[in-house]
PDB file of N, CA and C and ligand atoms in Angstrom:
ATOM      1  N   UNK X  73     117.251  56.615  91.079  1.00 42.00           N
ATOM      2  CA  UNK X  73     118.670  56.595  90.670  1.00 42.00           C
ATOM      3  C   UNK X  73     119.444  57.659  91.453  1.00 42.00           C
ATOM      4  N   UNK X  74     120.560  57.280  91.985  1.00 58.00           N
ATOM      5  CA  UNK X  74     121.375  58.190  92.781  1.00 58.00           C
ATOM      6  C   UNK X  74     122.503  58.764  91.941  1.00 58.00           C
ATOM      7  N   UNK X  75     122.893  59.984  92.229  1.00 67.00           N
ATOM      8  CA  UNK X  75     124.040  60.563  91.525  1.00 67.00           C
ATOM      9  C   UNK X  75     125.344  60.203  92.222  1.00 67.00           C
ATOM     10  N   UNK X  76     125.233  59.521  93.352  1.00 78.00           N
ATOM     11  CA  UNK X  76     126.450  59.077  94.040  1.00 78.00           C
ATOM     12  C   UNK X  76     126.917  57.764  93.411  1.00 78.00           C
ATOM     13  N   UNK X  77     128.145  57.741  92.926  1.00 88.00           N
ATOM     14  CA  UNK X  77     128.639  56.537  92.251  1.00 88.00           C
ATOM     15  C   UNK X  77     128.926  55.411  93.245  1.00 88.00           C
ATOM     16  N   UNK X  78     128.967  54.199  92.748  1.00 94.00           N
ATOM     17  CA  UNK X  78     129.275  53.049  93.596  1.00 94.00           C
ATOM     18  C   UNK X  78     130.775  53.010  93.899  1.00 94.00           C
ATOM     19  N   UNK X  79     131.137  52.215  94.911  1.00 96.00           N
ATOM     20  CA  UNK X  79     132.547  52.054  95.269  1.00 96.00           C
ATOM     21  C   UNK X  79     133.348  51.493  94.094  1.00 96.00           C
ATOM     22  N   UNK X  80     132.732  50.599  93.338  1.00 96.00           N
ATOM     23  CA  UNK X  80     133.430  50.016  92.194  1.00 96.00           C
ATOM     24  C   UNK X  80     133.763  51.103  91.171  1.00 96.00           C
ATOM     25  N   UNK X  81     132.780  51.944  90.881  1.00 95.00           N
ATOM     26  CA  UNK X  81     133.020  53.039  89.930  1.00 95.00           C
ATOM     27  C   UNK X  81     134.101  53.982  90.443  1.00 95.00           C
ATOM     28  N   UNK X  82     134.032  54.276  91.737  1.00 95.00           N
ATOM     29  CA  UNK X  82     135.007  55.201  92.321  1.00 95.00           C
ATOM     30  C   UNK X  82     136.411  54.618  92.271  1.00 95.00           C
ATOM     31  N   UNK X  83     136.543  53.338  92.608  1.00 95.00           N
ATOM     32  CA  UNK X  83     137.890  52.755  92.591  1.00 95.00           C
ATOM     33  C   UNK X  83     138.441  52.724  91.163  1.00 95.00           C
ATOM     34  N   UNK X  84     137.566  52.515  90.185  1.00 95.00           N
ATOM     35  CA  UNK X  84     138.028  52.562  88.789  1.00 95.00           C
ATOM     36  C   UNK X  84     138.470  53.972  88.406  1.00 95.00           C
ATOM     37  N   UNK X  85     137.690  54.959  88.827  1.00 94.00           N
ATOM     38  CA  UNK X  85     138.072  56.348  88.529  1.00 94.00           C
ATOM     39  C   UNK X  85     139.406  56.698  89.175  1.00 94.00           C
ATOM     40  N   UNK X  86     139.603  56.245  90.414  1.00 94.00           N
ATOM     41  CA  UNK X  86     140.854  56.557  91.105  1.00 94.00           C
ATOM     42  C   UNK X  86     142.035  55.930  90.378  1.00 94.00           C
ATOM     43  N   UNK X  87     141.856  54.721  89.867  1.00 91.00           N
ATOM     44  CA  UNK X  87     142.921  54.076  89.100  1.00 91.00           C
ATOM     45  C   UNK X  87     143.187  54.840  87.808  1.00 91.00           C
ATOM     46  N   UNK X  88     142.110  55.229  87.135  1.00 93.00           N
ATOM     47  CA  UNK X  88     142.270  55.933  85.864  1.00 93.00           C
ATOM     48  C   UNK X  88     142.904  57.296  86.063  1.00 93.00           C
ATOM     49  N   UNK X  89     142.672  57.902  87.230  1.00 91.00           N
ATOM     50  CA  UNK X  89     143.253  59.220  87.507  1.00 91.00           C
ATOM     51  C   UNK X  89     144.778  59.174  87.517  1.00 91.00           C
ATOM     52  N   UNK X  90     145.353  57.963  87.699  1.00 87.00           N
ATOM     53  CA  UNK X  90     146.810  57.824  87.654  1.00 87.00           C
ATOM     54  C   UNK X  90     147.315  57.922  86.217  1.00 87.00           C
ATOM     55  N   UNK X  91     146.441  57.644  85.258  1.00 89.00           N
ATOM     56  CA  UNK X  91     146.879  57.553  83.864  1.00 89.00           C
ATOM     57  C   UNK X  91     146.455  58.727  83.008  1.00 89.00           C
ATOM     58  N   UNK X  92     145.366  59.392  83.388  1.00 94.00           N
ATOM     59  CA  UNK X  92     144.832  60.468  82.546  1.00 94.00           C
ATOM     60  C   UNK X  92     144.104  61.470  83.420  1.00 94.00           C
ATOM     61  N   UNK X  93     143.965  62.712  82.914  1.00 94.00           N
ATOM     62  CA  UNK X  93     143.173  63.680  83.668  1.00 94.00           C
ATOM     63  C   UNK X  93     141.709  63.261  83.672  1.00 94.00           C
ATOM     64  N   UNK X  94     141.040  63.414  84.813  1.00 94.00           N
ATOM     65  CA  UNK X  94     139.621  63.073  84.891  1.00 94.00           C
ATOM     66  C   UNK X  94     138.778  64.210  84.331  1.00 94.00           C
ATOM     67  N   UNK X  95     137.640  63.851  83.786  1.00 96.00           N
ATOM     68  CA  UNK X  95     136.692  64.863  83.310  1.00 96.00           C
ATOM     69  C   UNK X  95     135.989  65.493  84.511  1.00 96.00           C
ATOM     70  N   UNK X  96     135.329  66.596  84.273  1.00 94.00           N
ATOM     71  CA  UNK X  96     134.661  67.266  85.385  1.00 94.00           C
ATOM     72  C   UNK X  96     133.623  66.382  86.079  1.00 94.00           C
ATOM     73  N   UNK X  97     132.739  65.707  85.334  1.00 92.00           N
ATOM     74  CA  UNK X  97     131.762  64.831  86.022  1.00 92.00           C
ATOM     75  C   UNK X  97     132.433  63.724  86.829  1.00 92.00           C
ATOM     76  N   UNK X  98     133.560  63.227  86.356  1.00 94.00           N
ATOM     77  CA  UNK X  98     134.289  62.188  87.093  1.00 94.00           C
ATOM     78  C   UNK X  98     134.854  62.740  88.396  1.00 94.00           C
ATOM     79  N   UNK X  99     135.464  63.927  88.315  1.00 94.00           N
ATOM     80  CA  UNK X  99     135.983  64.564  89.532  1.00 94.00           C
ATOM     81  C   UNK X  99     134.843  64.832  90.511  1.00 94.00           C
ATOM     82  N   UNK X 100     133.715  65.252  89.978  1.00 93.00           N
ATOM     83  CA  UNK X 100     132.567  65.532  90.826  1.00 93.00           C
ATOM     84  C   UNK X 100     132.111  64.267  91.535  1.00 93.00           C
ATOM     85  N   UNK X 101     132.089  63.161  90.819  1.00 93.00           N
ATOM     86  CA  UNK X 101     131.688  61.885  91.406  1.00 93.00           C
ATOM     87  C   UNK X 101     132.595  61.520  92.579  1.00 93.00           C
ATOM     88  N   UNK X 102     133.910  61.715  92.414  1.00 94.00           N
ATOM     89  CA  UNK X 102     134.843  61.429  93.506  1.00 94.00           C
ATOM     90  C   UNK X 102     134.574  62.360  94.685  1.00 94.00           C
ATOM     91  N   UNK X 103     134.331  63.614  94.357  1.00 93.00           N
ATOM     92  CA  UNK X 103     134.105  64.627  95.373  1.00 93.00           C
ATOM     93  C   UNK X 103     132.878  64.300  96.227  1.00 93.00           C
ATOM     94  N   UNK X 104     131.874  63.719  95.598  1.00 92.00           N
ATOM     95  CA  UNK X 104     130.649  63.367  96.311  1.00 92.00           C
ATOM     96  C   UNK X 104     130.859  62.099  97.138  1.00 92.00           C
ATOM     97  N   UNK X 105     131.565  61.148  96.571  1.00 95.00           N
ATOM     98  CA  UNK X 105     131.665  59.828  97.183  1.00 95.00           C
ATOM     99  C   UNK X 105     132.711  59.767  98.306  1.00 95.00           C
ATOM    100  N   UNK X 106     133.873  60.353  98.076  1.00 94.00           N
ATOM    101  CA  UNK X 106     134.991  60.151  99.004  1.00 94.00           C
ATOM    102  C   UNK X 106     134.699  60.605 100.438  1.00 94.00           C
ATOM    103  N   UNK X 107     134.046  61.765 100.634  1.00 94.00           N
ATOM    104  CA  UNK X 107     133.776  62.153 102.032  1.00 94.00           C
ATOM    105  C   UNK X 107     132.847  61.181 102.752  1.00 94.00           C
ATOM    106  N   UNK X 108     132.094  60.386 102.000  1.00 93.00           N
ATOM    107  CA  UNK X 108     131.116  59.483 102.597  1.00 93.00           C
ATOM    108  C   UNK X 108     131.667  58.085 102.814  1.00 93.00           C
ATOM    109  N   UNK X 109     132.806  57.784 102.223  1.00 95.00           N
ATOM    110  CA  UNK X 109     133.232  56.383 102.147  1.00 95.00           C
ATOM    111  C   UNK X 109     134.681  56.226 102.585  1.00 95.00           C
ATOM    112  N   UNK X 110     134.870  55.625 103.741  1.00 96.00           N
ATOM    113  CA  UNK X 110     136.219  55.429 104.266  1.00 96.00           C
ATOM    114  C   UNK X 110     137.006  54.439 103.403  1.00 96.00           C
ATOM    115  N   UNK X 111     136.321  53.419 102.921  1.00 96.00           N
ATOM    116  CA  UNK X 111     136.988  52.402 102.100  1.00 96.00           C
ATOM    117  C   UNK X 111     137.659  53.014 100.887  1.00 96.00           C
ATOM    118  N   UNK X 112     136.952  53.906 100.208  1.00 96.00           N
ATOM    119  CA  UNK X 112     137.507  54.509  98.998  1.00 96.00           C
ATOM    120  C   UNK X 112     138.592  55.528  99.327  1.00 96.00           C
ATOM    121  N   UNK X 113     138.466  56.190 100.477  1.00 95.00           N
ATOM    122  CA  UNK X 113     139.543  57.106 100.890  1.00 95.00           C
ATOM    123  C   UNK X 113     140.813  56.305 101.161  1.00 95.00           C
ATOM    124  N   UNK X 114     140.679  55.149 101.806  1.00 95.00           N
ATOM    125  CA  UNK X 114     141.838  54.296 102.047  1.00 95.00           C
ATOM    126  C   UNK X 114     142.461  53.847 100.732  1.00 95.00           C
ATOM    127  N   UNK X 115     141.597  53.493  99.786  1.00 94.00           N
ATOM    128  CA  UNK X 115     142.076  53.043  98.484  1.00 94.00           C
ATOM    129  C   UNK X 115     142.867  54.160  97.797  1.00 94.00           C
ATOM    130  N   UNK X 116     142.330  55.379  97.886  1.00 93.00           N
ATOM    131  CA  UNK X 116     143.023  56.506  97.261  1.00 93.00           C
ATOM    132  C   UNK X 116     144.387  56.723  97.917  1.00 93.00           C
ATOM    133  N   UNK X 117     144.457  56.562  99.246  1.00 93.00           N
ATOM    134  CA  UNK X 117     145.742  56.735  99.929  1.00 93.00           C
ATOM    135  C   UNK X 117     146.742  55.687  99.474  1.00 93.00           C
ATOM    136  N   UNK X 118     146.259  54.463  99.311  1.00 91.00           N
ATOM    137  CA  UNK X 118     147.157  53.405  98.841  1.00 91.00           C
ATOM    138  C   UNK X 118     147.697  53.726  97.460  1.00 91.00           C
ATOM    139  N   UNK X 119     146.835  54.225  96.570  1.00 89.00           N
ATOM    140  CA  UNK X 119     147.295  54.619  95.245  1.00 89.00           C
ATOM    141  C   UNK X 119     148.343  55.710  95.353  1.00 89.00           C
ATOM    142  N   UNK X 120     148.126  56.666  96.266  1.00 83.00           N
ATOM    143  CA  UNK X 120     149.079  57.746  96.470  1.00 83.00           C
ATOM    144  C   UNK X 120     150.431  57.212  96.907  1.00 83.00           C
ATOM    145  N   UNK X 121     150.405  56.210  97.787  1.00 77.00           N
ATOM    146  CA  UNK X 121     151.652  55.605  98.255  1.00 77.00           C
ATOM    147  C   UNK X 121     152.400  54.965  97.099  1.00 77.00           C
ATOM    148  N   UNK X 122     151.681  54.219  96.275  1.00 78.00           N
ATOM    149  CA  UNK X 122     152.316  53.544  95.142  1.00 78.00           C
ATOM    150  C   UNK X 122     152.954  54.576  94.222  1.00 78.00           C
ATOM    151  N   UNK X 123     152.204  55.655  93.948  1.00 78.00           N
ATOM    152  CA  UNK X 123     152.693  56.695  93.061  1.00 78.00           C
ATOM    153  C   UNK X 123     153.963  57.329  93.614  1.00 78.00           C
ATOM    154  N   UNK X 124     153.945  57.632  94.925  1.00 81.00           N
ATOM    155  CA  UNK X 124     155.111  58.256  95.556  1.00 81.00           C
ATOM    156  C   UNK X 124     156.298  57.303  95.515  1.00 81.00           C
ATOM    157  N   UNK X 125     156.049  56.013  95.749  1.00 83.00           N
ATOM    158  CA  UNK X 125     157.120  55.029  95.751  1.00 83.00           C
ATOM    159  C   UNK X 125     157.733  54.904  94.363  1.00 83.00           C
ATOM    160  N   UNK X 126     156.880  54.906  93.335  1.00 83.00           N
ATOM    161  CA  UNK X 126     157.378  54.801  91.963  1.00 83.00           C
ATOM    162  C   UNK X 126     158.215  56.022  91.629  1.00 83.00           C
ATOM    163  N   UNK X 127     157.723  57.202  92.037  1.00 84.00           N
ATOM    164  CA  UNK X 127     158.472  58.427  91.737  1.00 84.00           C
ATOM    165  C   UNK X 127     159.832  58.399  92.435  1.00 84.00           C
ATOM    166  N   UNK X 128     159.845  57.911  93.686  1.00 86.00           N
ATOM    167  CA  UNK X 128     161.100  57.823  94.420  1.00 86.00           C
ATOM    168  C   UNK X 128     162.069  56.890  93.695  1.00 86.00           C
ATOM    169  N   UNK X 129     161.545  55.784  93.235  1.00 84.00           N
ATOM    170  CA  UNK X 129     162.376  54.803  92.536  1.00 84.00           C
ATOM    171  C   UNK X 129     162.965  55.416  91.279  1.00 84.00           C
ATOM    172  N   UNK X 130     162.125  56.150  90.511  1.00 82.00           N
ATOM    173  CA  UNK X 130     162.591  56.775  89.276  1.00 82.00           C
ATOM    174  C   UNK X 130     163.647  57.827  89.594  1.00 82.00           C
ATOM    175  N   UNK X 131     163.413  58.619  90.634  1.00 83.00           N
ATOM    176  CA  UNK X 131     164.385  59.648  91.018  1.00 83.00           C
ATOM    177  C   UNK X 131     165.737  59.014  91.340  1.00 83.00           C
ATOM    178  N   UNK X 132     165.692  57.923  92.097  1.00 80.00           N
ATOM    179  CA  UNK X 132     166.939  57.244  92.453  1.00 80.00           C
ATOM    180  C   UNK X 132     167.662  56.755  91.215  1.00 80.00           C
ATOM    181  N   UNK X 133     166.849  56.256  90.275  1.00 68.00           N
ATOM    182  CA  UNK X 133     167.415  55.687  89.063  1.00 68.00           C
ATOM    183  C   UNK X 133     168.119  56.754  88.238  1.00 68.00           C
ATOM    184  N   UNK X 134     167.625  57.996  88.310  1.00 64.00           N
ATOM    185  CA  UNK X 134     168.222  59.083  87.540  1.00 64.00           C
ATOM    186  C   UNK X 134     169.540  59.555  88.157  1.00 64.00           C
ATOM    187  N   UNK X 135     169.718  59.273  89.445  1.00 62.00           N
ATOM    188  CA  UNK X 135     170.901  59.769  90.128  1.00 62.00           C
ATOM    189  C   UNK X 135     172.130  58.967  89.703  1.00 62.00           C
ATOM    190  N   UNK X 136     173.177  59.634  89.230  1.00 64.00           N
ATOM    191  CA  UNK X 136     174.384  58.872  88.866  1.00 64.00           C
ATOM    192  C   UNK X 136     175.069  58.324  90.107  1.00 64.00           C
ATOM    193  N   UNK X 137     175.659  57.119  89.943  1.00 62.00           N
ATOM    194  CA  UNK X 137     176.288  56.516  91.127  1.00 62.00           C
ATOM    195  C   UNK X 137     177.800  56.579  90.979  1.00 62.00           C
TER     196      UNK X 137
HETATM  197 ZN1  LIG E 219     133.305  53.867  98.313  1.00 50.71          ZN
END
């Protein structure tokens, strides 16, 4: 049994990280997996883009016109 999580587990953790703080073992799992896996790093970047885009949209919405 490996302590390195699968890509499926990692992508789920990355999604959940948008909604709640990750526990220490979860963060550790990402820390172990991400340097080894380009696919999951790309996935994390895409999530970051979505998050930034949503924040931009919300900021615009708050601005009075
Ligand atoms: Zn992966």
